[in-house]
GROMACS .gro file of C-alpha atoms in nm:
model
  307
    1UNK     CA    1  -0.143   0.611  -0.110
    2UNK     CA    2  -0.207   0.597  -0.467
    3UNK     CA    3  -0.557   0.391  -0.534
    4UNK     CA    4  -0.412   0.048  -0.751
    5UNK     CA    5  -0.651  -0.009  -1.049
    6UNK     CA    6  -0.517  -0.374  -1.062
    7UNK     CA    7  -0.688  -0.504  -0.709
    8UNK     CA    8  -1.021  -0.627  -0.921
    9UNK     CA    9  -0.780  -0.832  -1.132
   10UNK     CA   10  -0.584  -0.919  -0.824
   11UNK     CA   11  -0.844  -1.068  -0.582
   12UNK     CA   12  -0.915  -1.341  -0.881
   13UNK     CA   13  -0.506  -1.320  -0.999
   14UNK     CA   14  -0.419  -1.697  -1.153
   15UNK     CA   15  -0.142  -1.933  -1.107
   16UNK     CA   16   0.098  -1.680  -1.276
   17UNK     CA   17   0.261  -1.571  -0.954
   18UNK     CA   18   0.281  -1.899  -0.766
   19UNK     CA   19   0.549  -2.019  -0.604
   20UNK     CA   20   0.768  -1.729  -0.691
   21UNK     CA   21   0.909  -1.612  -0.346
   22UNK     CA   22   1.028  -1.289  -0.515
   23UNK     CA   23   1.009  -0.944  -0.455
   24UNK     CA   24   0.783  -0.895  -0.708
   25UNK     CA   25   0.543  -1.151  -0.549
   26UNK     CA   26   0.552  -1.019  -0.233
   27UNK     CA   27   0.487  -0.649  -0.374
   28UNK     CA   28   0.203  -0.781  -0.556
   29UNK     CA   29   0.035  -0.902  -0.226
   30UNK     CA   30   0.129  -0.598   0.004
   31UNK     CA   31  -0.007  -0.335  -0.255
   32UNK     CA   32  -0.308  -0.548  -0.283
   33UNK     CA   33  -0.383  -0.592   0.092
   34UNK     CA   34  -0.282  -0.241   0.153
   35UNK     CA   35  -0.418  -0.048  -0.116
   36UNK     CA   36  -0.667   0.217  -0.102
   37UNK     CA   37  -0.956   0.059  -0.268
   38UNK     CA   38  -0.911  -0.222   0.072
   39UNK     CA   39  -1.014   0.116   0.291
   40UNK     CA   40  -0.792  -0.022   0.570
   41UNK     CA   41  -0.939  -0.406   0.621
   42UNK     CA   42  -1.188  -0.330   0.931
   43UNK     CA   43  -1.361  -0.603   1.059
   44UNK     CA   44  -1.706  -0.655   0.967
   45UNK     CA   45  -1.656  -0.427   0.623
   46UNK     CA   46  -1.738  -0.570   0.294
   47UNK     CA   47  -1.333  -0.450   0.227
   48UNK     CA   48  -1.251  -0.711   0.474
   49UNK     CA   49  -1.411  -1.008   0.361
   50UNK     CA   50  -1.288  -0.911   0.015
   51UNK     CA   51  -0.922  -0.934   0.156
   52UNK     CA   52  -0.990  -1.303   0.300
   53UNK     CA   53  -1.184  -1.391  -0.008
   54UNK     CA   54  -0.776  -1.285  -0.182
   55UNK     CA   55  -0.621  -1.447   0.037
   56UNK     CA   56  -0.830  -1.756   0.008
   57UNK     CA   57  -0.733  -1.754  -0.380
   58UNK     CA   58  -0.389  -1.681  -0.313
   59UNK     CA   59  -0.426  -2.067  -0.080
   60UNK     CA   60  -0.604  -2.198  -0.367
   61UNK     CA   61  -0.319  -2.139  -0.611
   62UNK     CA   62  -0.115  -2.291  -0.427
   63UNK     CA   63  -0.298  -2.626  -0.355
   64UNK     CA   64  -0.367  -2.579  -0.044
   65UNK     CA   65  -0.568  -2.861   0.136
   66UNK     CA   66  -0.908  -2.665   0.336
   67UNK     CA   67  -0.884  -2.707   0.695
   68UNK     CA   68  -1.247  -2.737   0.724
   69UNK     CA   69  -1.523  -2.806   0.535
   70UNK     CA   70  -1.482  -2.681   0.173
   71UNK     CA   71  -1.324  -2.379   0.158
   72UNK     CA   72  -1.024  -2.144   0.293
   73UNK     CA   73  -1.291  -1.935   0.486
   74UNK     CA   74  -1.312  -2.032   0.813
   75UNK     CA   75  -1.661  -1.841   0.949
   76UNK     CA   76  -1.702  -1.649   1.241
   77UNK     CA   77  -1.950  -1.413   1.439
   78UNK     CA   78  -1.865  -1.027   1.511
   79UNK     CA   79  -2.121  -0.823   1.622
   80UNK     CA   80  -2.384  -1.028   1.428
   81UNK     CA   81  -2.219  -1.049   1.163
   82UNK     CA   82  -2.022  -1.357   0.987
   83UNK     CA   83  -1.678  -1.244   0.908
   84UNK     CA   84  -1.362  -1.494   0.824
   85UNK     CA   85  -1.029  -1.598   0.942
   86UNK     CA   86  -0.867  -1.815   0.597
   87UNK     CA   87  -0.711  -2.155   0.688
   88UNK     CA   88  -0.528  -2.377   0.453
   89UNK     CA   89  -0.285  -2.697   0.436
   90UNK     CA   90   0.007  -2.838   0.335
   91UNK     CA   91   0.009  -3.211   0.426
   92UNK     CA   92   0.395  -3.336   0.446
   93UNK     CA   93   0.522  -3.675   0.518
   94UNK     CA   94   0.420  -3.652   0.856
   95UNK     CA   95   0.064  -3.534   1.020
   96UNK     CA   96   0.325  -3.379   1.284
   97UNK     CA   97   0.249  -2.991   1.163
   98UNK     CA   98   0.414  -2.655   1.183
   99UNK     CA   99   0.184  -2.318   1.192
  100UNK     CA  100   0.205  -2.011   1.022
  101UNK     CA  101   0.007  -1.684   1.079
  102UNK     CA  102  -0.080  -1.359   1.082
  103UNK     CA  103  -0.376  -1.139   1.099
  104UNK     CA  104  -0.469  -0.966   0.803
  105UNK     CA  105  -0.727  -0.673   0.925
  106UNK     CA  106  -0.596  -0.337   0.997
  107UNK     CA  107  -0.775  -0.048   1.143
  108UNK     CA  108  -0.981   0.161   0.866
  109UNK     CA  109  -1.066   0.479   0.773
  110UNK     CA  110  -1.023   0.820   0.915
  111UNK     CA  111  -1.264   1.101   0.816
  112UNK     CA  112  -1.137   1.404   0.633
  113UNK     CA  113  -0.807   1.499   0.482
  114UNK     CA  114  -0.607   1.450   0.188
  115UNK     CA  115  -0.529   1.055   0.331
  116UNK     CA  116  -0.803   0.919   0.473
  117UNK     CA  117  -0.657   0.554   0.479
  118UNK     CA  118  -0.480   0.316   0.719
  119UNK     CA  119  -0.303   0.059   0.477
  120UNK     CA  120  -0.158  -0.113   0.718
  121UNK     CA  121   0.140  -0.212   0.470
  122UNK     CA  122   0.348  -0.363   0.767
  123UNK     CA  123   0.081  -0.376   1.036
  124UNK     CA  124   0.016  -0.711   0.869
  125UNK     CA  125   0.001  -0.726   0.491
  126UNK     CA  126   0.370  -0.786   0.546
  127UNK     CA  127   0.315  -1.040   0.805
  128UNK     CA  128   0.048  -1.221   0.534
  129UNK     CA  129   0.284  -1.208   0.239
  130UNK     CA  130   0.561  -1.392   0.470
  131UNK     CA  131   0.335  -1.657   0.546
  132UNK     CA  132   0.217  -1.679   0.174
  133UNK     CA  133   0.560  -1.709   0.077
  134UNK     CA  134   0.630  -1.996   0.254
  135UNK     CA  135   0.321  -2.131   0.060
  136UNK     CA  136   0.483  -2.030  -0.246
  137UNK     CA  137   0.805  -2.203  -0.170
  138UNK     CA  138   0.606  -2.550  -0.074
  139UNK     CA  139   0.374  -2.597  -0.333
  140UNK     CA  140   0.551  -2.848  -0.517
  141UNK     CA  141   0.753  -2.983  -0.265
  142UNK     CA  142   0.633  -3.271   0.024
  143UNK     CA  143   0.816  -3.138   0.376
  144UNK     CA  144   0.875  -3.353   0.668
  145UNK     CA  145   0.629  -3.151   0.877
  146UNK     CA  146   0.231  -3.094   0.740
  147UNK     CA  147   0.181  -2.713   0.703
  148UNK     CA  148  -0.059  -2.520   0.832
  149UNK     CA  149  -0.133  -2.177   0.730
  150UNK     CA  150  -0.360  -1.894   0.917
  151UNK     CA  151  -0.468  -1.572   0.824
  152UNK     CA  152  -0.679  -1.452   1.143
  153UNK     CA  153  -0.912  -1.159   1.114
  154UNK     CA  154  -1.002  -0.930   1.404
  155UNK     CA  155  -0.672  -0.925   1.591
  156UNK     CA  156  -0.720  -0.492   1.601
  157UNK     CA  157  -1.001  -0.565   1.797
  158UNK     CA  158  -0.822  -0.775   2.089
  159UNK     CA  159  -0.724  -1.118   1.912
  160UNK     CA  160  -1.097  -1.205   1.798
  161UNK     CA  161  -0.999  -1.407   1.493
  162UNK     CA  162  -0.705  -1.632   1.645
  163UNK     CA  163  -0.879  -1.663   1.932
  164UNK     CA  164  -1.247  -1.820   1.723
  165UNK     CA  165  -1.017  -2.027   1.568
  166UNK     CA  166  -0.824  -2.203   1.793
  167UNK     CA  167  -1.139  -2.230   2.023
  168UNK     CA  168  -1.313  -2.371   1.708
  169UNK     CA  169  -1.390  -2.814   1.801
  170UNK     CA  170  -1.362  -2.836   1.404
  171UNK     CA  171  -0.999  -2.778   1.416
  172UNK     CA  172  -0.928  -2.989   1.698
  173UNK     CA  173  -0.786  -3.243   1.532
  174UNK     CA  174  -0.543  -3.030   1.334
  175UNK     CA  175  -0.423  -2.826   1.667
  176UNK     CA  176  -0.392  -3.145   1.813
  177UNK     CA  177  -0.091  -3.198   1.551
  178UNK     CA  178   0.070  -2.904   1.629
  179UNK     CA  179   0.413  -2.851   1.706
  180UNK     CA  180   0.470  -2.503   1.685
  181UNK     CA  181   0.344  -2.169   1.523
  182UNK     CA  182   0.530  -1.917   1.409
  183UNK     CA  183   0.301  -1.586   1.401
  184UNK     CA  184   0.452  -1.313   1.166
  185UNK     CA  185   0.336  -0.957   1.306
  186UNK     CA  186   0.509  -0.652   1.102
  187UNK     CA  187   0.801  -0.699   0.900
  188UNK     CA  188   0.868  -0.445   0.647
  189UNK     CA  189   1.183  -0.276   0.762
  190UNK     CA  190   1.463  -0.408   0.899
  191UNK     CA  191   1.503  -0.471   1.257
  192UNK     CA  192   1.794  -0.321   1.488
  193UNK     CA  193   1.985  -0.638   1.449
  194UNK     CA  194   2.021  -0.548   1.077
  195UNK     CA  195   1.917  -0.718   0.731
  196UNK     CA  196   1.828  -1.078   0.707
  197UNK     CA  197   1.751  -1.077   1.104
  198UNK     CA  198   1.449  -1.119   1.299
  199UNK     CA  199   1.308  -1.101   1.664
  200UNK     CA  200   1.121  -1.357   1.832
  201UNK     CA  201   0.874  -1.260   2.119
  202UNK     CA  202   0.862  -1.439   2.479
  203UNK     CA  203   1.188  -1.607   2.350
  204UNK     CA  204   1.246  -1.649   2.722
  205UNK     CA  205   0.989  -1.892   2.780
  206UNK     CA  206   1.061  -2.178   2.542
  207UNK     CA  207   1.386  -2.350   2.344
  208UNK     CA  208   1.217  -2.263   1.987
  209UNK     CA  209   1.464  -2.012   1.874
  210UNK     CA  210   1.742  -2.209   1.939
  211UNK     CA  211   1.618  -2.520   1.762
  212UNK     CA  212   1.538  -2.290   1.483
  213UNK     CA  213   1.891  -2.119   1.483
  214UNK     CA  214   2.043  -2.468   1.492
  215UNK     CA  215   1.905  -2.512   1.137
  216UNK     CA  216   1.907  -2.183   0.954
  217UNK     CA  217   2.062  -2.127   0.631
  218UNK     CA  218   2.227  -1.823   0.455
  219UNK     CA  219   2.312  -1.655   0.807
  220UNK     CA  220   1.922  -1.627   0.886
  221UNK     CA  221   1.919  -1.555   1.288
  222UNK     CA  222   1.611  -1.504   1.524
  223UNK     CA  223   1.725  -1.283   1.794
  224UNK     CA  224   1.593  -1.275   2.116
  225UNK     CA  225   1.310  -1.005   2.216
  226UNK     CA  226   1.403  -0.672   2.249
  227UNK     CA  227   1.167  -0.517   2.386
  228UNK     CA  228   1.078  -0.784   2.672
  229UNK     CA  229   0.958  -0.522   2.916
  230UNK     CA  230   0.686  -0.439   2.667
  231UNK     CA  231   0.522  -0.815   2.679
  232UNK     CA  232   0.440  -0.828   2.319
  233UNK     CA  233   0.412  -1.248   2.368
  234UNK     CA  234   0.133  -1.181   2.543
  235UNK     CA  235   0.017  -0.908   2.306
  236UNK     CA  236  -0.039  -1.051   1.942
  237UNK     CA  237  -0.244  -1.356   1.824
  238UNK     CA  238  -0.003  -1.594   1.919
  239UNK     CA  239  -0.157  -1.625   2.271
  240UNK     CA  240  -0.463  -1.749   2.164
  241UNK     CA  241  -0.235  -2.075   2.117
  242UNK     CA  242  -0.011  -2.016   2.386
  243UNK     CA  243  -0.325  -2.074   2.615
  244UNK     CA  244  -0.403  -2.402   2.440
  245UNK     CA  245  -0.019  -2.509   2.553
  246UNK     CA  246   0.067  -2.518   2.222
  247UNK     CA  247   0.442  -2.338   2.108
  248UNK     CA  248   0.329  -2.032   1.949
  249UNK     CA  249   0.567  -1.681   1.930
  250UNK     CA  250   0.534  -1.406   1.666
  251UNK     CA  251   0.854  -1.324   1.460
  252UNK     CA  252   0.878  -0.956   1.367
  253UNK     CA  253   1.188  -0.712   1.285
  254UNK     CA  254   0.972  -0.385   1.382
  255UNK     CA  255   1.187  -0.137   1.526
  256UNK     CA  256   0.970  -0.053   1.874
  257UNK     CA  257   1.199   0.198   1.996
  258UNK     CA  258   1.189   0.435   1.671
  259UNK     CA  259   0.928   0.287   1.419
  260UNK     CA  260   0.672   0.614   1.342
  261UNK     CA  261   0.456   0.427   1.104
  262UNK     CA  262   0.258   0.193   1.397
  263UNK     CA  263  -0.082   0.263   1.319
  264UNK     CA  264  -0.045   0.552   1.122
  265UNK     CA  265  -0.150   0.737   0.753
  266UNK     CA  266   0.184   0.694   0.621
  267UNK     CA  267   0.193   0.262   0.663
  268UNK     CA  268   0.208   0.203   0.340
  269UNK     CA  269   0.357   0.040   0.047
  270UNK     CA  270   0.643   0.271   0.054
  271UNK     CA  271   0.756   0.197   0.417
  272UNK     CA  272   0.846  -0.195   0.271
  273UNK     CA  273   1.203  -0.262   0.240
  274UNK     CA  274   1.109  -0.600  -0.036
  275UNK     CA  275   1.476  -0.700  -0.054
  276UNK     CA  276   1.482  -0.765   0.229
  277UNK     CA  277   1.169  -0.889   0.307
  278UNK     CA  278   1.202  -1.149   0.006
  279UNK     CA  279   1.545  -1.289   0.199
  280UNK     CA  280   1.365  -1.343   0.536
  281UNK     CA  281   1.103  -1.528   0.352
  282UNK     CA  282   1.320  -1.708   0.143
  283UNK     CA  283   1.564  -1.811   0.454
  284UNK     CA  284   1.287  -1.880   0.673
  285UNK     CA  285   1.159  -2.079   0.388
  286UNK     CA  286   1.459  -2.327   0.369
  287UNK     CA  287   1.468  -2.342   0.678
  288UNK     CA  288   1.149  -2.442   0.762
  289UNK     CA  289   1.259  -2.759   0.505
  290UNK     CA  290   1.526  -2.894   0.698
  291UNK     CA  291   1.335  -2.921   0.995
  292UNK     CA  292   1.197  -3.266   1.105
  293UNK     CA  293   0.967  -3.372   1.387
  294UNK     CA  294   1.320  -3.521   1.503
  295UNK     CA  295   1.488  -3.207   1.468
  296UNK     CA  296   1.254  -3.004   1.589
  297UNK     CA  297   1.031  -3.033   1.914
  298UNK     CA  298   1.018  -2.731   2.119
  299UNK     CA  299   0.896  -2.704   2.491
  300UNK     CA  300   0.794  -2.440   2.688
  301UNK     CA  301   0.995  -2.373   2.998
  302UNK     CA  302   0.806  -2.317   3.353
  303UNK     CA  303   0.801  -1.965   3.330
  304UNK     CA  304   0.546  -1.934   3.052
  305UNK     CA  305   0.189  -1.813   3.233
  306UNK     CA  306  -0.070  -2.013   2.994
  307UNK     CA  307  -0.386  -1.785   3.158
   0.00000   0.00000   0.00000
């Protein structure tokens, strides 16, 4: 992939771009998660802490409240080494709050070769610019639900980020608010149900798609997981919530059964479909502002394992 000379000017961007949940937007994020000059977002590189520290900006243009302390950068230990997951709020009308997520590390570097890059375009920077778009869409607008919005580090390296987090006492009292999290993992290219469709994981083991379906707006539609036998609920950083009993699926649209850009050289910018991209996020966005604590209470159902 083409190195993008903008990313300096990007990790300290301004409030031009805020609250614009347009395909520019979104391309402006993606290219700057996944361009060269990130070297793939490895845990524990300076390239990674530089792509919290964006994101972290990205929170602060959009007047976020800090979950913690004060700043987006939530700190935690790998290998020795003090690495971030980026944690921001929304507070709505009520401390009832809704979670969005997704983990923003990919996999590195290879050596030798013309590419030497993972980008990891869709596998997440697609999953982060969803979850920033919602941000976008809510700055200047007071929800029913409080917002909550995590970008988790270390999920290539078995869920390290999510996990610190939601283990992390400090947060307690915002986890202890929350209704459900929605954990965006890979959504560049349409899924087999076609444009302006997603897939929920573990859909099976609570009501949360079908409360969300009940609300949806411009023919938005979670589908049920397609790929159950694979056990991708139990894959992704979702479960580090799931085992605090707290509602948490990922929402994707990658194609399992034919997608050849899964940890791969060729995950780049050019694998993102952004129209349709910018509808999901736009949908989901709406969406999200119809629902109510009333509206909106999902359980699990008794076959969820929480182990």
């Amino acid at each position: 992939m083409k190195k993008l000379t903008y990313l300096v000017l990007s990790l300290f961007s301004t409030y031009a771009f805020a609250q614009e949940t347009t395909k520019d937007r979104l391309y402006s994020i993606i290219s700057t998660l996944a361009s060269d000059e990130m070297k793939g977002r490895e845990i524990g590189t300076l390239e990674n802490d530089n792509a919290a520290k964006y994101i972290a900006k990205l929170f602060e243009e959009n007047k976020l409240d800090y979950c913690t302390g004060n700043s987006y950068l939530v700190p935690f230990n790998y290998k020795g080494k003090t690495v971030y997951n980026v944690c921001g709020i929304k507070k709505g009308k009520s401390e009832k709050t809704l979670g969005f997520s997704g983990h923003f590390d990919h996999i590195g570097t290879k050596a030798g070769g013309e590419d030497t890059v993972f980008n990891g375009a869709d596998d997440n920077a697609s999953g982060i610019s969803t979850l920033v778009g919602i941000s976008d869409y809510f700055k200047n607008k007071n929800p029913e639900f409080s917002l909550v919005f995590m970008a988790f580090n270390g999920e290539e390296k078995g869920l390290l980020g999510s996990q610190a987090i939601a283990d992390d006492p400090k947060l307690d009292n915002v986890f202890g608010n929350l209704t459900a999290l929605f954990n965006f993992e890979m959504l560049a290219t349409p899924s087999e149900f076609g444009k302006n469709a997603v897939y929920i994981t573990g859909d099976e083991y609570s009501d949360m798609k079908d409360l969300f379906n009940k609300q949806t707006v411009n023919d938005l539609k979670i589908h049920p997981d397609p790929y159950a036998s694979e056990q991708l609920f139990y894959r992704s950083d979702n479960v580090s919530f799931v085992k605090k009993k707290i509602i948490a699926h990922s929402i994707s649209t990658v194609d399992m059964s034919a997608v050849q850009h899964y940890h791969q050289l060729n995950d780049d910018v050019n694998v993102v479909d952004f129209t349709n991209l910018s509808e999901i996020v736009t949908n989901f966005a709406k969406t999200i502002e119809k629902l109510t604590p009333k509206n909106f209470d999902p359980k699990y159902t008794e076959e969820v394992n929480f182990n």
